[in-house]
mmCIF file of C-alpha atoms in Angstrom:
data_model
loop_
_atom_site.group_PDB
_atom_site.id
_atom_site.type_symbol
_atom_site.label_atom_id
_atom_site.label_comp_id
_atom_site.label_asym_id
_atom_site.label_seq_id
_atom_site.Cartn_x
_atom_site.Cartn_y
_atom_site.Cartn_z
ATOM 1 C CA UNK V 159 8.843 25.309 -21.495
ATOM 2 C CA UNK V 160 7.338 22.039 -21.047
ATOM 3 C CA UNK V 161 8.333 19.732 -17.862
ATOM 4 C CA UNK V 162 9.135 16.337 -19.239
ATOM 5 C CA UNK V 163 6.924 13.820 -17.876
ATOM 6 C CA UNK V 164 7.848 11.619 -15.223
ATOM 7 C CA UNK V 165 7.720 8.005 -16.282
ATOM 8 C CA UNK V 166 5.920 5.740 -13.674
ATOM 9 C CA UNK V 167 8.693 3.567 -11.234
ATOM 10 C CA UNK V 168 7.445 -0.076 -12.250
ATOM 11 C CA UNK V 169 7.784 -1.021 -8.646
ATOM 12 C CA UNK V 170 5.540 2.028 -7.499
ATOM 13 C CA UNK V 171 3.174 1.112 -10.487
ATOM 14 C CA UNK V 172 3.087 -3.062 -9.370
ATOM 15 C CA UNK V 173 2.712 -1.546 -5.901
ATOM 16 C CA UNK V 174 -0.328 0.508 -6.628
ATOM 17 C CA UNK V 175 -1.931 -1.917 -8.389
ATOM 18 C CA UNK V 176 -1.560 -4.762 -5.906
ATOM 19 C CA UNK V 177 -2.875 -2.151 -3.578
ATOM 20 C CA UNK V 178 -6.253 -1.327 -5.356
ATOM 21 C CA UNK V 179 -6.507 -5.117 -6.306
ATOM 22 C CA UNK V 180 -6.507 -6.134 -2.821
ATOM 23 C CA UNK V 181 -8.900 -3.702 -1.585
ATOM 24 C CA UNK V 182 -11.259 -4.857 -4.118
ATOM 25 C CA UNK V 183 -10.460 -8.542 -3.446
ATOM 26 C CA UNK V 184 -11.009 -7.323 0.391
ATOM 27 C CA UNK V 185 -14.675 -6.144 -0.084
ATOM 28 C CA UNK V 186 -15.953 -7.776 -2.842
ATOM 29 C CA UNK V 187 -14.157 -11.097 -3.760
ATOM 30 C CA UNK V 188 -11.385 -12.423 -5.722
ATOM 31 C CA UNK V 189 -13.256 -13.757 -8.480
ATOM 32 C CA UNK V 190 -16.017 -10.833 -8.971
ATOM 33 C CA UNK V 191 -12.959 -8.291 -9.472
ATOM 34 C CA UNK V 192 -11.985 -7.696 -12.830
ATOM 35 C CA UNK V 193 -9.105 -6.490 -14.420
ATOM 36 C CA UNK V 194 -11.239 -3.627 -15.468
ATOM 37 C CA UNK V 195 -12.490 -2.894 -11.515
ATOM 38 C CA UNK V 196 -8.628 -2.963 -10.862
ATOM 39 C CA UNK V 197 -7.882 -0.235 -14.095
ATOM 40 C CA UNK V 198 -10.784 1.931 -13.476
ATOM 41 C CA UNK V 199 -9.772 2.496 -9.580
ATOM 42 C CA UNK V 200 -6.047 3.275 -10.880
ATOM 43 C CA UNK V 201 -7.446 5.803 -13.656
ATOM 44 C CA UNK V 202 -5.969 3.783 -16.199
ATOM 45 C CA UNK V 203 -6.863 1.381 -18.937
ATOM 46 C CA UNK V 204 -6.813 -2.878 -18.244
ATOM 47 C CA UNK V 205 -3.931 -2.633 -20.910
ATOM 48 C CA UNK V 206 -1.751 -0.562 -19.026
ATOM 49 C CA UNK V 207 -2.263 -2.763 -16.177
ATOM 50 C CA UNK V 208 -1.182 -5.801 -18.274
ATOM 51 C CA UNK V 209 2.410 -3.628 -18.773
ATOM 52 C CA UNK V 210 3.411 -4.388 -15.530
ATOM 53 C CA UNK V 211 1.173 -7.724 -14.813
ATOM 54 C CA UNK V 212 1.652 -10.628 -17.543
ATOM 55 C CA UNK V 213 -1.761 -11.966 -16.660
ATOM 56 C CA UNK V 214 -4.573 -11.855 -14.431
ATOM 57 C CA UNK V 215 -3.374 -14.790 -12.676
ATOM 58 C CA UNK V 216 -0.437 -12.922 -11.684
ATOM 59 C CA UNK V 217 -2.220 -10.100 -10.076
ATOM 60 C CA UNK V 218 -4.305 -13.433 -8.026
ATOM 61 C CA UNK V 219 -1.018 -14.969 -6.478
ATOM 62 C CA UNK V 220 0.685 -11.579 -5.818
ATOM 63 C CA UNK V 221 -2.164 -11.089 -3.637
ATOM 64 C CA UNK V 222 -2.421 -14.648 -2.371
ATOM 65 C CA UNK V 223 1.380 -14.328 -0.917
ATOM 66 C CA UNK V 224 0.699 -10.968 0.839
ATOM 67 C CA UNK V 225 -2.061 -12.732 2.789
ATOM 68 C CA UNK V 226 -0.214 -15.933 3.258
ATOM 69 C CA UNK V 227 3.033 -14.033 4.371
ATOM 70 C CA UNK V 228 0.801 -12.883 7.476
ATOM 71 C CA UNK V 229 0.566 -16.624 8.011
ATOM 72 C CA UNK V 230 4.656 -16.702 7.791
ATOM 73 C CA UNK V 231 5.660 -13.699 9.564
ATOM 74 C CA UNK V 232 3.517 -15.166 12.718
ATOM 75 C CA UNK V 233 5.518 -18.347 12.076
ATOM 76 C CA UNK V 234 9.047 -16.669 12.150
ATOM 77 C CA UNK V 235 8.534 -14.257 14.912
ATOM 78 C CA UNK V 236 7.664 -17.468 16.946
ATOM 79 C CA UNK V 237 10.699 -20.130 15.384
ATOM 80 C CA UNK V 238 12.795 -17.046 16.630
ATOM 81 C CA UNK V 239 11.799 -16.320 20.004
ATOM 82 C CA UNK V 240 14.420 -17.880 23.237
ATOM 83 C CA UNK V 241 11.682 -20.713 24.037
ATOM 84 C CA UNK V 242 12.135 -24.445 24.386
ATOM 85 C CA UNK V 243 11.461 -26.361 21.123
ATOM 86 C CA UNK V 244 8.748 -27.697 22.220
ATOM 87 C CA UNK V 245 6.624 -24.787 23.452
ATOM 88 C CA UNK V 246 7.569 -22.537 20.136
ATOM 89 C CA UNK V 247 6.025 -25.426 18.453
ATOM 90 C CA UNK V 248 2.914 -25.373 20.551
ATOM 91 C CA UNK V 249 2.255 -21.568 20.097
ATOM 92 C CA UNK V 250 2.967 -22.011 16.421
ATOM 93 C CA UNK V 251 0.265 -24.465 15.837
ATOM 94 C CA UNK V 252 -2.070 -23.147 18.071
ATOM 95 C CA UNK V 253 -1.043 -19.277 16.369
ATOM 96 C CA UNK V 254 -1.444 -20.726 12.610
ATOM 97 C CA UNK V 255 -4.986 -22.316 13.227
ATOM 98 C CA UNK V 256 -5.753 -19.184 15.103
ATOM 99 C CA UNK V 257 -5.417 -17.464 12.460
ATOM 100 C CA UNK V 258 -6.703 -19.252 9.748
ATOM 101 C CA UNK V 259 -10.258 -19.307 11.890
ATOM 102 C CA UNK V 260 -10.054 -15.403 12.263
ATOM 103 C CA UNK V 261 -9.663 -15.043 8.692
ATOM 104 C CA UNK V 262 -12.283 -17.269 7.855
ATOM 105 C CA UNK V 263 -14.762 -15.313 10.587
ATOM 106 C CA UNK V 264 -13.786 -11.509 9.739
ATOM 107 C CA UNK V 265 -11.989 -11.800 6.353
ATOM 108 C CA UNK V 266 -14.484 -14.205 4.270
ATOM 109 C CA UNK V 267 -13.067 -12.765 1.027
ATOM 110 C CA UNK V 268 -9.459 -13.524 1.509
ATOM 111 C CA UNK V 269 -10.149 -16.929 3.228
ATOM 112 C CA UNK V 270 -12.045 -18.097 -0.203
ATOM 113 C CA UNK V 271 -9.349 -16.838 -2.112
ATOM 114 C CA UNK V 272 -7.382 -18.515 -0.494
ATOM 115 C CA UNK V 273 -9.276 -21.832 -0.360
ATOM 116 C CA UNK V 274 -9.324 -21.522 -4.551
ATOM 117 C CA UNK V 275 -5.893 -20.943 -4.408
ATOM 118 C CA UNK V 276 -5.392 -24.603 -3.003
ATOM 119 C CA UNK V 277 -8.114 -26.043 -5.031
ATOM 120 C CA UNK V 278 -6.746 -24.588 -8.093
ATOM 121 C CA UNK V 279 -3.206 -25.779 -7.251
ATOM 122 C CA UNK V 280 -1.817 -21.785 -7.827
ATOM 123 C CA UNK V 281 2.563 -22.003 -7.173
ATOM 124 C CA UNK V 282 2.545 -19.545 -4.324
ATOM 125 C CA UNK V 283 0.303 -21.923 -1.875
ATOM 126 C CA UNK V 284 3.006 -24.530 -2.949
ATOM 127 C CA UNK V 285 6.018 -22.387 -2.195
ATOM 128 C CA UNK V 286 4.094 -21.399 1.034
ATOM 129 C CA UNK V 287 3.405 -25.224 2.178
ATOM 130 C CA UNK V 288 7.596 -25.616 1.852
ATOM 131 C CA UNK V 289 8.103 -22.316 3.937
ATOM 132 C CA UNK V 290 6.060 -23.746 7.178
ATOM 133 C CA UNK V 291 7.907 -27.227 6.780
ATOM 134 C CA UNK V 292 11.441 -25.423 6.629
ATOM 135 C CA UNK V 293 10.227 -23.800 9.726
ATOM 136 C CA UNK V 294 8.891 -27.003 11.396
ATOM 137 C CA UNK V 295 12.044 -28.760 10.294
ATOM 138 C CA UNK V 296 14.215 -25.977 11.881
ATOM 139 C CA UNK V 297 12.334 -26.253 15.370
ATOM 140 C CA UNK V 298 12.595 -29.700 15.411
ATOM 141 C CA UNK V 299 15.870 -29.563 15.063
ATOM 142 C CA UNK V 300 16.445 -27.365 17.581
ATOM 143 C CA UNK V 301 14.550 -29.826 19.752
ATOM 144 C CA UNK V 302 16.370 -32.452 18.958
ATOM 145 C CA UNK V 303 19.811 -30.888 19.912
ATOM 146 C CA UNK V 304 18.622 -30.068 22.999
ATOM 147 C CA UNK V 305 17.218 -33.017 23.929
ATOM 148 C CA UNK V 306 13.689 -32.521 23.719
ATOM 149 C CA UNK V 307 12.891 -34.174 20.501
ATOM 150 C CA UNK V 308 13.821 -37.675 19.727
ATOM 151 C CA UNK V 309 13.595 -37.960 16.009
ATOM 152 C CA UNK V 310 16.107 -39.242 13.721
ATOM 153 C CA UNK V 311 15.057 -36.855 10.822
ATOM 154 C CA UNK V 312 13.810 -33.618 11.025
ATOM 155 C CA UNK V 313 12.624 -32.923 7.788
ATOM 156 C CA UNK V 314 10.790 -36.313 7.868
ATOM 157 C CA UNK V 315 9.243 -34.982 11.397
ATOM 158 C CA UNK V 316 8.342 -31.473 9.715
ATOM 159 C CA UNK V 317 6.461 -33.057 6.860
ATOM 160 C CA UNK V 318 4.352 -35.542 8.945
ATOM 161 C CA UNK V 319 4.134 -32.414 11.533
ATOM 162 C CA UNK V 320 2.127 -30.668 8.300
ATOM 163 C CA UNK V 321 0.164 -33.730 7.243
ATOM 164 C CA UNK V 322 -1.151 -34.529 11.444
ATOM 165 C CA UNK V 323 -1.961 -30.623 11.593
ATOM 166 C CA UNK V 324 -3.990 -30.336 8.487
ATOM 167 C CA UNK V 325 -7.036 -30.489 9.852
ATOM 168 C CA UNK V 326 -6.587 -27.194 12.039
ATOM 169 C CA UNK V 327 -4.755 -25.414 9.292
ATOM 170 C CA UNK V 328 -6.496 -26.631 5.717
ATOM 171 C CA UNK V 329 -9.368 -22.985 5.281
ATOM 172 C CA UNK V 330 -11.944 -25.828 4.127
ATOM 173 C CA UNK V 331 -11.642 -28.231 6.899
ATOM 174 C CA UNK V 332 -11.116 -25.214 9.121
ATOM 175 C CA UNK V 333 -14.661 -23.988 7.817
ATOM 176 C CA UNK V 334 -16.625 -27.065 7.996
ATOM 177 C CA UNK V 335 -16.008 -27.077 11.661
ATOM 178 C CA UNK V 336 -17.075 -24.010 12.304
ATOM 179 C CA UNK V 337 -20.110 -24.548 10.533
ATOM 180 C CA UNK V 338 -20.785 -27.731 12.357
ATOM 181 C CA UNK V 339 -20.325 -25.738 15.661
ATOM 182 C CA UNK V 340 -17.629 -28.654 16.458
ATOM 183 C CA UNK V 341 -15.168 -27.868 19.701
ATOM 184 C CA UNK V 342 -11.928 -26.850 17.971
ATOM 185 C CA UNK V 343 -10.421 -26.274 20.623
ATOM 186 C CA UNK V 344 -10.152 -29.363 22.618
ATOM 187 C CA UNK V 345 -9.725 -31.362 19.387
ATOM 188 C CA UNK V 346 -6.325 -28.405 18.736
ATOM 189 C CA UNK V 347 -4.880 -29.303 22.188
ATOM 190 C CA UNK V 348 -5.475 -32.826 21.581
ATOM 191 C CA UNK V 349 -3.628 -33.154 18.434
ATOM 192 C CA UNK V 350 -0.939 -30.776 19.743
ATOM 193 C CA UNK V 351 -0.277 -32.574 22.797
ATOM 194 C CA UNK V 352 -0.277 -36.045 19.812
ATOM 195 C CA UNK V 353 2.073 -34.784 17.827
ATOM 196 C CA UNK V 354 4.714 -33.459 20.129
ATOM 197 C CA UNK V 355 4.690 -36.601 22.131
ATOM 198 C CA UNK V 356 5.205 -38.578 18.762
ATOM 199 C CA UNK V 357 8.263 -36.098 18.283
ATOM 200 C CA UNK V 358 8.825 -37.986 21.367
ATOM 201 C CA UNK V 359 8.228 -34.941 24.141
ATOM 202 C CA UNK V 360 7.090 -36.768 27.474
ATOM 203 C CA UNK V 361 4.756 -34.708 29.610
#
């Protein structure tokens, strides 16, 4: 009597595939992986990969958001901790550039993918920008109840917190420092002292 044949779980399946896709993204690069690298490590055929991926862009910015929810989780463990406003604002800027500089030193692959990502203006680095204001906005605000802040809008504050930081968390900017040898880290506590003094912190 024959067993019936199980029918792959399209989770497990998506899974899988995400898995194989970013170990090949991991050692080789985003762009030099195909569809049929992806396939041929599964055992399968690019067409059965397409059943549970619409397109190859797909496959891209399910990987980008894995990588940039490292970048969020770091973000949320901080915005949660019992610290003053002010100093879970510090570590979080000085965390996120941290970490952006690591990737770009040990993880080359995944810090151009995600440098085309934000050239080539994919959704999830969107989405992701609007995740690290809502956290910004949600410090601040916490700052600004407890009298540490002196802002009249946090949102406002959050967004121009993004746009001051840029420098230390943009992968190309991050990289052209690096490359120029420049001292990061006095320029990081510089700006970081800057901008919480314009959220109106006083020393």
């Amino acid at each position: 009597m024959n067993r019936p044949v199980r029918t792959p779980d399209p989770d497990e399946m998506r899974a899988r595939i995400l898995e194989v896709a970013e170990e090949h993204f991991r050692r080789i690069g985003c762009h030099k992986t195909s569809v049929a690298d992806i396939a041929s490590g599964l055992g399968m055929s690019p067409a059965n990969v397409y059943r549970f991926f619409p397109s190859r862009d797909a496959i891209n910015e399910s990987i980008c958001r894995r990588v940039l929810n490292e970048f969020a989780d770091i973000a949320v463990a901080i915005a949660r901790t019992n610290l003053p406003a002010s100093v879970k604002l510090d570590r979080l800027l000085n965390a996120l550039h941290h970490h952006n500089k690591k990737k770009l030193i040990k993880e080359r692959c995944m810090h151009d993918m995600i440098i085309a990502a934000m050239q080539e203006n994919w959704a999830v680095i969107k989405s992701h920008l609007e995740r690290m204001v809502t956290i910004f906005k949600a410090i601040i605000r916490e700052g600004v109840e407890a009298g540490e802040f002196k802002v009249e809008d946090p949102a406002e504050a959050a967004r121009a917190v993004k746009a001051a930081f840029m420098p230390f968390f943009h992968p190309i900017l991050i990289e052209h420092c690096v490359r120029n040898s420049e001292d990061t880290e006095t320029s990081l506590r510089e700006q970081i002292r800057f901008i919480l003094k314009a959220l109106g912190k006083s020393d």
